[in-house]
Tab-separated table of C-alpha atoms in Angstrom:
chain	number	residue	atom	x	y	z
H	424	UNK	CA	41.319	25.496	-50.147
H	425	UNK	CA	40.388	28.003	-52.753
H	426	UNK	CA	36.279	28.482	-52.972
H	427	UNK	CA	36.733	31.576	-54.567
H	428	UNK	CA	36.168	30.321	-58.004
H	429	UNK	CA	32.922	28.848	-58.086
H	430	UNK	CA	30.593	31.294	-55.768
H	431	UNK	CA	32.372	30.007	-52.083
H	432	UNK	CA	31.546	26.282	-53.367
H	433	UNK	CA	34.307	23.590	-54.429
H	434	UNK	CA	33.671	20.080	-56.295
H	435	UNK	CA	34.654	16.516	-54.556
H	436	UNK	CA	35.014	14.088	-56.409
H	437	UNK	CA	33.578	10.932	-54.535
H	438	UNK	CA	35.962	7.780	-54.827
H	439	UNK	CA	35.287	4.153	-53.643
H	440	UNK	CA	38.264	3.732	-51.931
H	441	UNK	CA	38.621	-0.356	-52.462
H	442	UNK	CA	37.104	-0.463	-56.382
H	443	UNK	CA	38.090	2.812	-57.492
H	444	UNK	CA	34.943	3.464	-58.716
H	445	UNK	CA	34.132	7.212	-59.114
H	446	UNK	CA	30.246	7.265	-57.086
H	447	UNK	CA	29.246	10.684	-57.491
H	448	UNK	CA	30.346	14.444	-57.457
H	449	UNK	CA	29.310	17.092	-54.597
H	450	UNK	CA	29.981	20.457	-53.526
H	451	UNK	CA	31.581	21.392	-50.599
H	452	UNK	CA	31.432	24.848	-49.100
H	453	UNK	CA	34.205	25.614	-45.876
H	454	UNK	CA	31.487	24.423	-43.323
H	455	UNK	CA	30.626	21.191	-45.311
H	456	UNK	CA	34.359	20.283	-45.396
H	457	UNK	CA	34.466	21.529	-41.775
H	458	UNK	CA	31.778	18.951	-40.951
H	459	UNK	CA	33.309	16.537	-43.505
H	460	UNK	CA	36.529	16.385	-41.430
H	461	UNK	CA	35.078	17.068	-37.811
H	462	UNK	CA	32.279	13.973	-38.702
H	463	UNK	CA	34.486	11.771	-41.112
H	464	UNK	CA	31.424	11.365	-43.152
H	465	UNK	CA	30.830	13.027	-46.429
H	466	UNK	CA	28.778	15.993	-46.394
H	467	UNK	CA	28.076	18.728	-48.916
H	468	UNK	CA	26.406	21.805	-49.808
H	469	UNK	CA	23.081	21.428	-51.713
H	470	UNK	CA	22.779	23.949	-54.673
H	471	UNK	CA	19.028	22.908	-55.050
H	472	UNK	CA	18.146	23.099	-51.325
H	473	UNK	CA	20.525	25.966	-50.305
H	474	UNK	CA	21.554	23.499	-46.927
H	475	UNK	CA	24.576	21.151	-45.894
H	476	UNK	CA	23.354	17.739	-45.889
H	477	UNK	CA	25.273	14.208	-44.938
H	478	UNK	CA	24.864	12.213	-47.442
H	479	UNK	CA	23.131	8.931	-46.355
H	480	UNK	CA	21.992	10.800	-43.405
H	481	UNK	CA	18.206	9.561	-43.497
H	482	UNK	CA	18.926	6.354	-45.648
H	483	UNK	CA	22.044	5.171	-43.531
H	484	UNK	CA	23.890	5.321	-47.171
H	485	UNK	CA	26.648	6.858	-45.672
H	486	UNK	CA	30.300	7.409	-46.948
H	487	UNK	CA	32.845	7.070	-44.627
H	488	UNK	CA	35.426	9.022	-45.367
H	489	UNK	CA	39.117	7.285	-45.957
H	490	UNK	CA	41.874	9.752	-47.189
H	491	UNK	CA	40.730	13.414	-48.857
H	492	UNK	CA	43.472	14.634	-51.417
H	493	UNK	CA	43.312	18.115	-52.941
H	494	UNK	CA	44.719	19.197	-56.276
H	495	UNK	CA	47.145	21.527	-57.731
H	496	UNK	CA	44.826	24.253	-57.520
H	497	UNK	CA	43.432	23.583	-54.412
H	498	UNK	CA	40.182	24.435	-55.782
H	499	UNK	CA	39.042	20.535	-55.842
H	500	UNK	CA	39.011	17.830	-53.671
H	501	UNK	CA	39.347	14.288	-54.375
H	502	UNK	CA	37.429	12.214	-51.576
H	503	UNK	CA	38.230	8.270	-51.087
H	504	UNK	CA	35.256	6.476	-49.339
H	505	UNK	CA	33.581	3.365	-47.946
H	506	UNK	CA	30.060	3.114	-48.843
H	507	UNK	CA	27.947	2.367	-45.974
H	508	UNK	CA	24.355	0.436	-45.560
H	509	UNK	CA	23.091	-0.760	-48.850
H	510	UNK	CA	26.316	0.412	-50.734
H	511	UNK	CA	24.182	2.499	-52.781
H	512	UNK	CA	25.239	5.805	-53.747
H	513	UNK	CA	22.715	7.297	-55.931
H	514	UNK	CA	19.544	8.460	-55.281
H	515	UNK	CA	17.913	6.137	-58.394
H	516	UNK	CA	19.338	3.086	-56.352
H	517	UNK	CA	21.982	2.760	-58.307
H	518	UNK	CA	25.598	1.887	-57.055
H	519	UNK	CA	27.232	5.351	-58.936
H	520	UNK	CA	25.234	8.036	-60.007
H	521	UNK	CA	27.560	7.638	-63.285
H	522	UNK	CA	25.561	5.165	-65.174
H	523	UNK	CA	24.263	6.983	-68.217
H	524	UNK	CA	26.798	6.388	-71.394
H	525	UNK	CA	27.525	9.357	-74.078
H	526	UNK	CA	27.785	8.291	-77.364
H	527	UNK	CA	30.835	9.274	-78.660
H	528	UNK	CA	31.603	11.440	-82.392
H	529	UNK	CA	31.545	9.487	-85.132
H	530	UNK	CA	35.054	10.219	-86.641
H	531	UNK	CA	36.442	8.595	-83.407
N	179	UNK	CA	23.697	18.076	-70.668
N	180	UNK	CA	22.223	20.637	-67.973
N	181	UNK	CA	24.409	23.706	-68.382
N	182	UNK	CA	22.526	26.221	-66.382
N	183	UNK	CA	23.634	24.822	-62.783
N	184	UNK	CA	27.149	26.415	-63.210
N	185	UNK	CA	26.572	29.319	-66.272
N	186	UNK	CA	27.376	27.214	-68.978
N	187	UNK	CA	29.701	24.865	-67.453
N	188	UNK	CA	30.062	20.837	-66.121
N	189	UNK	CA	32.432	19.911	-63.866
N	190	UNK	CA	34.084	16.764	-66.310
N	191	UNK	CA	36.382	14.386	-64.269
N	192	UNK	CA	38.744	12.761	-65.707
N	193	UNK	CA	39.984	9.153	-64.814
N	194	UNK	CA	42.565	7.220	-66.525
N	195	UNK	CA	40.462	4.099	-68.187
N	196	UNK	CA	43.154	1.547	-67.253
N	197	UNK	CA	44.605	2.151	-63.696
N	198	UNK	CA	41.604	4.137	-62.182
N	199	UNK	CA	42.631	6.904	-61.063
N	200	UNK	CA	41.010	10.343	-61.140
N	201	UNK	CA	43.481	12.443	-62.623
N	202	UNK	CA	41.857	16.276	-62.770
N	203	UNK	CA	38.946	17.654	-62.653
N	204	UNK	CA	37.831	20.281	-65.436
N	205	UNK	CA	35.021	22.173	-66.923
N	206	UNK	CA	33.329	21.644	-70.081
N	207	UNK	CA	30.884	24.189	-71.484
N	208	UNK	CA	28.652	23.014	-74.601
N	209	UNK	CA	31.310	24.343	-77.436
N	210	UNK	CA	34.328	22.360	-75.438
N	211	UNK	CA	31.939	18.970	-75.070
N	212	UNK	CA	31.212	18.929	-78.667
N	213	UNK	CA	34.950	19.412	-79.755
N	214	UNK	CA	35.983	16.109	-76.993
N	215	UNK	CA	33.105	14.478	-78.866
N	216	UNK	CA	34.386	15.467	-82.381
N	217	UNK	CA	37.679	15.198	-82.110
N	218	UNK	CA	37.841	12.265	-79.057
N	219	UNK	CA	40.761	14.335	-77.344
N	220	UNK	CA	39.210	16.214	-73.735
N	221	UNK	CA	38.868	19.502	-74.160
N	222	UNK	CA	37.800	22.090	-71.604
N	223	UNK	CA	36.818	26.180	-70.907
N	224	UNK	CA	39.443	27.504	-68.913
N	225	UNK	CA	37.385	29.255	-66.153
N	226	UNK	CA	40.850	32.089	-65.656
N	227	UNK	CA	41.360	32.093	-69.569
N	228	UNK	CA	37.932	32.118	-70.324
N	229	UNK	CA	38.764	30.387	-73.630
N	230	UNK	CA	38.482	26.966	-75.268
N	231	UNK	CA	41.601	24.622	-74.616
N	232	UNK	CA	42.515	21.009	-75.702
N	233	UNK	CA	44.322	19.335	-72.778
N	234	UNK	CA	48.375	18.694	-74.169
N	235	UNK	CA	47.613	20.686	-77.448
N	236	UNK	CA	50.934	22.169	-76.856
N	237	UNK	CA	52.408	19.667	-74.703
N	238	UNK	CA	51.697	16.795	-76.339
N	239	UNK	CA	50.168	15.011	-73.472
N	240	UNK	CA	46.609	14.489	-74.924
N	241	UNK	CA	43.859	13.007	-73.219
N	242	UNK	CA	42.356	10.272	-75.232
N	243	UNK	CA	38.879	9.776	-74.664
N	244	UNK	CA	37.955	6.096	-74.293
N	245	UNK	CA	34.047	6.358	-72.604
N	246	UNK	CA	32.050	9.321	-71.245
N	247	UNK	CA	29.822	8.502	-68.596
N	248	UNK	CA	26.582	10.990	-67.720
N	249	UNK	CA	25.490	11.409	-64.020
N	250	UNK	CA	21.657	10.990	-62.784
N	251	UNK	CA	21.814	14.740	-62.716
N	252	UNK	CA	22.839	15.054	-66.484
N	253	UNK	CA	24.712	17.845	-65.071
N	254	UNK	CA	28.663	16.456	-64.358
N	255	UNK	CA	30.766	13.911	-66.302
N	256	UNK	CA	33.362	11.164	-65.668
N	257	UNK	CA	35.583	11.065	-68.505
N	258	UNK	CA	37.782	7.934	-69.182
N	259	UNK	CA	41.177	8.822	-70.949
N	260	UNK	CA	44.238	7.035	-72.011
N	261	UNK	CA	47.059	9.167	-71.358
N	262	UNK	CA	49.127	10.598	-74.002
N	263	UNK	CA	52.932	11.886	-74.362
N	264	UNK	CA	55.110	11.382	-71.313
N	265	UNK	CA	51.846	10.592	-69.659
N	266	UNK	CA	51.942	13.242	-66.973
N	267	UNK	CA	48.583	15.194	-66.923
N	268	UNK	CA	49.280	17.887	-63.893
N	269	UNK	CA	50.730	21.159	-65.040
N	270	UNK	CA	53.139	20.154	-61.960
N	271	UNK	CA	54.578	17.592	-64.167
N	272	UNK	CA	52.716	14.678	-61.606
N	273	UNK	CA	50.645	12.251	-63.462
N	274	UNK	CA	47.813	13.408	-61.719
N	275	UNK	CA	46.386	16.667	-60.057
N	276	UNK	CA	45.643	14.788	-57.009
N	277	UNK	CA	48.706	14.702	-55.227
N	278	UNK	CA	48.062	16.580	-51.717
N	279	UNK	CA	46.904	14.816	-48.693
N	280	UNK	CA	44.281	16.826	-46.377
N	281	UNK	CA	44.918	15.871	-42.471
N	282	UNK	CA	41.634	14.370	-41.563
N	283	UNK	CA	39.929	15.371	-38.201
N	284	UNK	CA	41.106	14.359	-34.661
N	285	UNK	CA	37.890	12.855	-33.735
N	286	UNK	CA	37.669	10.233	-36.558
């Protein structure tokens, strides 16, 4: 993987892998992915607290980690998962941390 | 939005509206979000051309934008397209980026 483009860091792109639903986006650094494979839970690199953390580690939301694909670039990964104890992913409670709509243009 | 995690940029990931799937991954800066807005095609900031591009201006294969979800951050989007042209979005010619398996772990 490339993690020369965004300061050693790379996003993954969190996938349920049985509804498809995209849950949330991390950032991976080598050692997170390290971990990520090595575990086969997802864990990332915190910009705001400077530290690797498993997600779900302390809540027991954890995402089990399915299939990982990378992209052209190799600069992103793409990570397929089954959500663990409550099933939910974001730190509001909510199911997907994508739950905020953008209006779109009005010449649409 | 909340540029300042990334100097100036969102990751944006884009996911085909019918089928699911997460196609790429790009980045938006304020200029390309207000141009997908206005003009409802996805359009990104190339981080190695360091320039404003519409995704299939010259190919064709446009990226229609259908919703545009916000995360709890306000800092990354999920971006749900209808394909355009032959309907292939990776430079690759693969209808999506995401086309490389990564070997999980031994342990798993």
């Amino acid at each position: 993987m490339d993690f020369s483009k965004l300061n050693g860091l790379i996003p993954a792109v969190i996938q349920d892998a049985g509804t498809h639903e995209v849950l949330m986006v991390g950032f991976m650094n080598q050692e997170a992915l390290d971990r990520t494979l090595a575990t086969g839970f997802a864990t990332f690199f915190s910009r705001t607290r400077n530290a690797l953390w498993m997600k779900g580690e302390t809540s027991g939301n954890r995402l089990k980690v399915e299939r990982i694909l990378s992209d052209c670039d190799d600069d992103t990964l793409l990570v397929l998962v089954t959500r663990l104890g409550d099933g939910n992913v974001c730190h509001t409670g909510d199911r997907t941390c994508f739950s905020t709509e953008v209006e779109l243009g009005p010449k649409r």
